[in-house]
Coordinates of C-alpha atoms and ligand atoms in Angstrom, one line a residue:
X13 CA 5.2 -21.1 14.8
X14 CA 6.2 -18.5 17.3
X15 CA 7.1 -15.3 15.3
X16 CA 8.6 -13.4 18.2
X17 CA 11.5 -15.9 18.7
X18 CA 12.4 -14.2 21.9
X19 CA 10.4 -15.6 24.8
X20 CA 8.7 -13.4 27.3
X21 CA 8.2 -9.8 26.1
X22 CA 6.8 -10.0 22.5
X23 CA 4.3 -7.5 21.4
X24 CA 0.8 -8.3 22.5
X25 CA -1.6 -9.3 19.8
X26 CA -4.2 -7.5 21.7
X27 CA -7.4 -7.6 19.7
X28 CA -7.4 -3.8 19.9
X29 CA -9.8 -3.5 16.9
X30 CA -12.1 -6.1 18.4
X31 CA -12.0 -4.1 21.6
X32 CA -13.6 -1.3 19.7
X33 CA -10.7 1.2 19.4
X34 CA -10.6 3.3 16.3
X35 CA -7.8 2.7 13.7
X36 CA -6.4 6.1 14.6
X37 CA -5.8 4.8 18.1
X38 CA -4.7 1.4 17.0
X39 CA -1.8 2.8 15.0
X40 CA -0.6 4.4 18.3
X41 CA -1.4 1.6 20.7
X42 CA -0.9 -1.7 18.8
X43 CA 2.4 -3.7 18.7
X44 CA 3.7 -2.6 22.1
X45 CA 5.2 -4.7 24.9
X46 CA 2.7 -5.9 27.4
X47 CA 1.9 -4.0 30.7
X48 CA 5.0 -5.4 32.5
X49 CA 6.7 -3.0 34.9
X50 CA 10.0 -1.9 33.6
X51 CA 9.5 -3.0 30.0
X52 CA 10.3 -0.4 27.4
X53 CA 7.2 1.3 26.0
X54 CA 8.4 1.0 22.5
X55 CA 9.6 -2.3 21.1
X56 CA 13.3 -2.0 20.8
X57 CA 15.3 -2.2 17.6
X58 CA 16.5 -5.8 17.7
X59 CA 19.2 -6.6 15.1
X60 CA 19.9 -10.1 16.2
X61 CA 19.9 -12.8 13.4
X62 CA 19.6 -15.6 15.9
X63 CA 18.3 -16.3 19.4
X64 CA 19.1 -18.8 22.1
X65 CA 17.4 -22.0 21.4
X66 CA 13.7 -21.8 22.1
X67 CA 12.1 -24.3 24.5
X68 CA 10.9 -27.5 22.8
X69 CA 7.2 -27.7 22.0
X70 CA 4.8 -30.4 23.1
X71 CA 6.0 -32.5 20.2
X72 CA 9.6 -32.2 21.3
X73 CA 10.5 -30.0 18.3
X74 CA 12.2 -26.6 18.7
X75 CA 11.8 -23.6 16.6
X76 CA 15.2 -22.7 15.2
X77 CA 15.5 -19.2 16.7
X78 CA 16.9 -18.0 13.4
X79 CA 15.4 -14.8 12.3
X80 CA 14.7 -15.7 8.6
X81 CA 12.6 -18.6 9.9
X82 CA 11.1 -17.3 13.1
X83 CA 11.2 -13.5 12.8
X84 CA 12.4 -11.0 15.4
X85 CA 10.6 -9.1 18.1
X86 CA 10.9 -5.9 16.0
X87 CA 9.3 -7.5 12.9
X88 CA 6.7 -9.1 15.1
X89 CA 5.7 -5.8 16.6
X90 CA 5.1 -4.2 13.2
X91 CA 3.3 -7.3 12.1
X92 CA 1.1 -7.3 15.2
X93 CA 0.2 -3.6 14.6
X94 CA -0.6 -3.9 10.9
X95 CA -2.4 -7.2 11.4
X96 CA -4.6 -5.5 14.0
X97 CA -5.4 -2.7 11.6
X98 CA -6.3 -4.9 8.7
X99 CA -8.0 -7.5 10.7
X100 CA -5.7 -10.4 9.7
X101 CA -2.3 -12.0 10.2
X102 CA 0.5 -9.8 8.8
X103 CA 3.9 -10.9 7.4
X104 CA 6.6 -8.3 6.8
X105 CA 8.9 -8.5 3.8
X106 CA 11.9 -6.6 2.4
X107 CA 9.8 -4.4 0.2
X108 CA 6.3 -4.2 -1.3
X109 CA 7.6 -6.2 -4.3
X110 CA 8.9 -8.8 -1.8
X111 CA 5.4 -9.2 -0.4
X112 CA 3.8 -9.3 -3.9
X113 CA 6.3 -11.9 -5.0
X114 CA 5.5 -14.0 -1.9
X115 CA 1.7 -13.9 -2.6
X116 CA 2.3 -14.9 -6.2
X117 CA 4.6 -17.6 -5.0
X118 CA 1.6 -19.3 -3.3
X119 CA 0.3 -20.2 -6.8
X120 CA 0.8 -23.7 -8.3
X121 CA 2.6 -23.6 -11.7
X122 CA 0.3 -22.7 -14.6
X123 CA -2.2 -20.8 -12.6
X124 CA -4.3 -18.0 -14.2
X125 CA -3.9 -14.5 -12.6
X126 CA -6.4 -11.8 -13.5
X127 CA -5.1 -8.4 -12.6
X128 CA -5.9 -4.7 -12.7
X129 CA -4.6 -3.2 -16.0
X130 CA -3.5 -0.1 -14.0
X131 CA -1.9 -2.0 -11.1
X132 CA 1.4 -0.8 -9.8
X133 CA 3.9 -1.0 -12.7
X134 CA 6.2 -3.5 -10.7
X135 CA 3.2 -5.8 -10.2
X136 CA 2.3 -5.7 -13.9
X137 CA 5.9 -6.3 -15.0
X138 CA 6.3 -9.1 -12.6
X139 CA 3.1 -10.7 -13.8
X140 CA 4.1 -10.3 -17.5
X141 CA 7.6 -11.6 -16.7
X142 CA 6.2 -14.8 -15.0
X143 CA 3.8 -15.3 -17.9
X144 CA 6.7 -15.0 -20.3
X145 CA 8.7 -17.8 -18.5
X146 CA 5.6 -20.0 -18.2
X147 CA 5.3 -19.6 -14.4
X148 CA 1.6 -18.5 -14.7
X149 CA -0.8 -16.9 -17.2
X150 CA -1.7 -13.3 -16.7
X151 CA -4.8 -11.5 -17.9
X152 CA -5.2 -7.8 -17.4
X153 CA -8.7 -6.3 -17.0
X154 CA -10.3 -2.9 -16.4
X155 CA -11.2 -3.4 -12.7
X156 CA -13.7 -0.5 -12.8
X157 CA -15.8 -2.9 -15.0
X158 CA -17.1 -5.1 -12.3
X159 CA -19.0 -7.6 -14.6
X160 CA -16.0 -8.1 -16.9
X161 CA -13.7 -8.5 -13.9
X162 CA -15.9 -11.1 -12.3
X163 CA -16.4 -13.0 -15.5
X164 CA -12.6 -13.2 -15.9
X165 CA -12.0 -14.0 -12.2
X166 CA -14.4 -16.9 -12.1
X167 CA -12.1 -19.0 -14.3
X168 CA -8.9 -17.7 -12.5
X169 CA -6.8 -18.8 -9.5
X170 CA -6.1 -15.4 -8.3
X171 CA -7.7 -12.0 -8.7
X172 CA -5.3 -9.1 -8.2
X173 CA -7.0 -5.9 -7.3
X174 CA -5.6 -2.5 -6.4
X175 CA -7.9 0.3 -5.4
X176 CA -7.3 3.2 -5.9
X177 CA -4.8 2.3 -8.5
X178 CA -1.3 3.7 -9.0
X179 CA -1.4 6.0 -10.8
X180 CA -4.8 6.5 -12.5
X181 CA -6.7 6.3 -9.2
X182 CA -9.2 3.8 -10.7
X183 CA -11.6 2.6 -8.0
X184 CA -12.8 -1.0 -8.0
X185 CA -16.1 -2.0 -6.5
X186 CA -14.6 -3.8 -3.6
X187 CA -17.9 -4.3 -1.9
X188 CA -18.9 -6.6 -4.8
X189 CA -15.5 -8.0 -5.9
X190 CA -14.3 -9.0 -2.5
X191 CA -17.6 -10.6 -1.4
X192 CA -17.1 -14.2 -0.7
X193 CA -17.9 -16.5 -3.7
X194 CA -18.3 -13.7 -6.2
X195 CA -14.9 -14.4 -7.8
X196 CA -15.5 -18.2 -7.7
X197 CA -12.5 -20.1 -6.4
X198 CA -10.0 -17.3 -7.1
X199 CA -8.0 -16.0 -4.2
X200 CA -8.8 -12.3 -4.0
X201 CA -5.8 -10.0 -3.3
X202 CA -6.0 -6.2 -2.8
X203 CA -3.0 -3.9 -3.0
X204 CA -4.1 -1.4 -0.3
X205 CA -1.1 0.9 -0.5
X206 CA -2.9 4.0 -1.7
X207 CA -5.8 3.6 0.6
X208 CA -3.6 2.7 3.6
X209 CA -4.9 0.5 6.5
X210 CA -6.7 3.5 7.8
X211 CA -9.1 4.2 5.0
X212 CA -10.0 0.8 3.6
X213 CA -10.3 -2.7 5.0
X214 CA -10.6 -5.2 2.2
X215 CA -10.3 -8.3 4.5
X216 CA -13.5 -7.1 6.3
X217 CA -15.1 -7.0 2.8
X218 CA -14.1 -10.7 2.2
X219 CA -10.7 -10.4 0.5
X220 CA -8.2 -13.1 1.2
X221 CA -5.0 -11.1 1.3
X222 CA -4.0 -7.4 1.5
X223 CA -0.6 -6.2 0.5
X224 CA 1.1 -2.9 1.3
X225 CA 4.2 -1.2 0.2
X226 CA 5.1 0.2 3.6
X227 CA 7.7 2.2 1.9
X228 CA 4.9 4.7 1.2
X229 CA 2.3 5.9 3.7
X230 CA 3.1 3.4 6.6
X231 CA 6.8 4.4 6.7
X232 CA 5.9 7.9 5.7
X233 CA 9.4 9.4 5.7
X234 CA 10.9 8.2 2.4
X235 CA 13.7 6.5 4.4
X236 CA 13.0 2.8 4.1
X237 CA 11.8 0.0 1.9
X238 CA 9.4 -2.6 3.4
X239 CA 6.4 -4.6 2.4
X240 CA 3.6 -6.4 4.2
X241 CA 1.1 -9.1 3.3
X242 CA -1.9 -9.6 5.6
X243 CA -3.9 -12.8 5.3
X244 CA -7.4 -13.3 6.5
X245 CA -6.6 -16.9 7.4
X246 CA -3.7 -17.7 9.7
X247 CA -2.9 -20.8 7.5
X248 CA -2.4 -18.5 4.5
X249 CA -0.1 -16.3 6.6
X250 CA 1.9 -19.4 7.5
X251 CA 2.4 -20.1 3.8
X252 CA 3.5 -16.5 3.2
X253 CA 6.0 -16.9 6.1
X254 CA 7.3 -20.0 4.4
X255 CA 7.8 -18.0 1.2
X256 CA 9.7 -15.4 3.2
X257 CA 11.8 -18.1 4.8
X258 CA 12.6 -19.9 1.5
X259 CA 12.9 -16.8 -0.8
X260 CA 14.7 -14.8 1.8
X261 CA 12.9 -11.5 1.2
X262 CA 13.3 -10.6 4.9
X263 CA 12.8 -7.1 6.2
X264 CA 15.8 -5.3 7.7
X265 CA 15.6 -4.8 11.5
X266 CA 16.1 -1.0 11.2
X267 CA 13.5 -0.8 8.5
X268 CA 10.9 -2.7 10.5
X269 CA 11.6 -0.4 13.5
X270 CA 11.3 2.7 11.4
X271 CA 8.1 1.4 9.7
X272 CA 6.5 0.9 13.1
X273 CA 7.7 4.3 14.2
X274 CA 6.2 5.8 11.0
X275 CA 2.9 3.9 11.6
X276 CA 2.5 5.7 15.0
X277 CA 1.9 9.1 13.2
X278 CA 0.2 7.8 10.1
X279 CA -3.2 9.0 11.1
X280 CA -2.2 12.6 11.7
X281 CA 0.1 12.6 8.6
X282 CA -2.7 11.2 6.4
X283 CA -5.3 13.5 7.9
X284 CA -3.2 16.5 6.8
X285 CA -2.2 15.1 3.4
X286 CA -5.8 14.2 2.6
X287 CA -7.2 17.5 3.6
X288 CA -4.7 19.3 1.5
X289 CA -5.2 16.9 -1.4
X290 CA -8.9 17.6 -1.4
X291 CA -8.3 21.4 -1.5
X292 CA -5.6 21.2 -4.1
X293 CA -7.7 18.9 -6.4
X294 CA -10.5 21.6 -6.3
X295 CA -8.1 24.4 -7.1
X296 CA -6.2 22.5 -9.8
X297 CA -9.5 21.7 -11.5
X298 CA -10.3 25.4 -11.8
X299 CA -6.9 26.4 -13.2
X300 CA -6.9 27.2 -16.9
X301 CA -3.5 25.4 -17.6
X302 CA -4.9 22.1 -16.1
X303 CA -6.8 19.5 -18.0
X304 CA -8.3 16.5 -16.3
X305 CA -7.9 16.1 -12.6
X306 CA -8.4 12.7 -11.0
X307 CA -9.1 12.5 -7.2
X308 CA -11.7 10.2 -5.8
X309 CA -12.9 13.0 -3.5
X310 CA -14.1 15.1 -6.4
X311 CA -17.8 14.7 -6.8
X312 CA -17.5 14.2 -10.6
X313 CA -14.7 11.7 -10.4
X314 CA -15.7 8.3 -11.8
X315 CA -14.5 6.6 -8.6
X316 CA -16.3 9.0 -6.2
X317 CA -19.4 7.0 -5.5
X318 CA -17.6 3.8 -4.9
X319 CA -14.8 5.4 -2.8
X320 CA -17.5 7.1 -0.7
X321 CA -19.1 3.7 -0.1
X322 CA -16.0 1.7 0.7
X323 CA -13.4 4.1 2.0
X324 CA -13.2 6.2 5.1
X325 CA -11.5 9.0 3.2
X326 CA -10.2 9.8 -0.3
X327 CA -6.4 9.7 0.4
X328 CA -3.6 12.0 -0.4
X329 CA -2.9 11.1 -4.1
X330 CA -3.9 13.2 -7.1
X331 CA -3.2 12.8 -10.7
X332 CA -3.7 15.5 -13.3
X333 CA -3.0 16.4 -16.9
X334 CA -2.0 19.8 -18.3
X335 CA -3.5 21.4 -21.4
X336 CA 0.1 21.9 -22.7
X337 CA 0.7 18.1 -22.7
X338 CA 3.9 16.2 -21.9
X339 CA 6.2 19.2 -22.6
X340 CA 4.2 21.3 -20.1
X341 CA 4.3 18.4 -17.6
X342 CA 8.1 18.3 -17.8
X343 CA 8.3 22.1 -17.4
X344 CA 6.0 22.0 -14.4
X345 CA 8.2 19.4 -12.7
X346 CA 11.3 21.6 -13.3
X347 CA 9.7 24.8 -12.1
X348 CA 8.2 23.6 -8.8
X349 CA 10.4 24.8 -5.9
X350 CA 8.8 23.3 -2.8
X351 CA 7.2 20.2 -4.3
X352 CA 9.9 17.7 -5.1
X353 CA 10.3 16.4 -8.6
X354 CA 10.8 12.8 -7.5
X355 CA 9.3 9.4 -7.7
X356 CA 7.5 7.5 -4.9
X357 CA 4.9 8.7 -2.5
X358 CA 3.3 8.7 0.9
X359 CA 6.1 10.7 2.6
X360 CA 5.8 13.8 4.8
X361 CA 7.1 15.7 1.8
X362 CA 5.1 16.4 -1.4
X363 CA 6.4 14.8 -4.6
X364 CA 5.3 15.2 -8.2
X365 CA 6.2 12.8 -11.0
X366 CA 5.6 12.8 -14.8
X367 CA 4.5 9.2 -14.6
X368 CA 4.2 8.7 -18.4
X369 CA 8.0 9.2 -18.8
X370 CA 8.5 5.9 -16.9
X371 CA 8.9 2.6 -18.8
X372 CA 6.0 0.3 -18.5
X373 CA 3.5 3.2 -18.2
X374 CA 2.6 3.4 -21.9
X375 CA -1.1 3.0 -21.1
X376 CA -1.2 6.4 -19.3
X377 CA -2.5 9.6 -20.9
X378 CA 0.6 11.4 -22.2
X379 CA 1.8 14.0 -19.7
X380 CA 0.0 12.5 -16.7
X381 CA 1.4 13.9 -13.4
X382 CA 1.1 12.1 -10.1
X383 CA 1.1 14.2 -7.0
X384 CA 1.7 12.8 -3.5
X385 CA 0.5 15.4 -1.1
X386 CA 2.5 15.6 2.1
X387 CA 2.4 17.5 5.4
X388 CA 3.5 21.0 4.3
X389 CA 1.0 23.9 4.7
X390 CA -1.6 23.7 1.9
X391 CA -1.2 27.4 1.0
X392 CA 2.5 26.9 0.5
X393 CA 1.8 23.9 -1.7
X394 CA -0.7 25.9 -3.7
X395 CA 1.6 28.9 -4.0
X396 CA 4.2 26.6 -5.5
X397 CA 1.8 25.0 -7.9
X398 CA 0.2 28.3 -8.9
X399 CA 3.5 29.9 -9.6
X400 CA 4.8 27.0 -11.7
X401 CA 1.4 26.6 -13.6
X402 CA 1.3 30.4 -14.2
X403 CA 4.8 30.3 -15.8
X404 CA 3.6 27.8 -18.4
X405 CA 1.5 30.1 -20.6
Ligands
PLP250 C1 5.5 1.3 -4.5 C2 4.3 0.4 -4.7 C3 4.6 -1.0 -4.7 C4 5.9 -1.6 -4.5 O1 6.5 -1.4 -3.3 P1 8.1 -1.4 -3.0 O2 8.1 -1.1 -1.6 O3 8.6 -0.3 -3.9 O4 8.6 -2.7 -3.4 C5 3.4 -1.8 -4.8 N1 2.2 -1.3 -4.9 C6 2.0 0.0 -5.0 C7 0.6 0.5 -5.2 C8 3.0 0.9 -4.9 O5 2.8 2.2 -4.9

């Protein structure tokens, strides 16, 4: 099915990665209109819900030209770019949860899903909810335990991985878990939101589907909700598109446009956030008010070796605990001036959240703080943290 729905000037699905360009270039160059004189450089924001009837195919059938069924040029541009980055066929959804629901919607009734016990809270609640209504069975495993995960996955229909996890930053051994055949017949899905399509490429390791909350690093400006599922096999992408058509979790036109605009700068944003996160993790670790710090870039972090082997960087997310426990965590959130006390992550602004205060997060160490490091100057971020931490004692 033609996903551009608009005839001539759809984004090129250019094989940029296969032409050897680096991901930092692909985010800038992919999903643009072809080299046609007079064409706009950036794919325009198309808000149309329907298009003039497309020409009939060789079988005499016509695509409908209705956006929920065939997409729009703006969605298609974003999908082409992210598909290029991940090395698969991307389908955009209304949100990360929309993409996740569509993936789980591929499962026949009664399937067994084995999932990370620290997967994103929405994923875990959705899995538990569907298990409660008899839609599927859900089993949660510690995905840092590769043997236990594989043992469970081999009798499952779907293995749901997330690495690094939100929020504990657990790192799964994707080199082993995604390797074809290791998980038996199970479809292997990786939520790649924290790693971004710049730092980790699960499809290249053998995973079947990657999902993203593009609300986070891809959008990058905390001004949209959007999700993507990227399938290694075009046939699976077609089934995901069918889920989108039937369930109706379609992305907004403006959101798709903004997500693509955000993607253009993701490499530079992430480079800054990641460099600052590495520095802040080191300084937090030395601070007397701070307890355990988790950041895969720290040499002593339990995920460090794996992250070094399978990621091209350690990302811009840190979690840490305070010696003063949950009360100190609340106080820190209140006293930070520059860093926002706010949920969500991956934006140009830095946010901190006392994650253990959220429903569905009872498994977390009490007082766990999640810090999304944005694009501010690292010394300003540290000055803010140091002042708030210093006021605790
Ligand atoms: C936020 C998030 C989601 C859900 O995405 P939405 O866009 O909020 O629906 C899924 N996975 C991870 C890892 C997330 O951080």
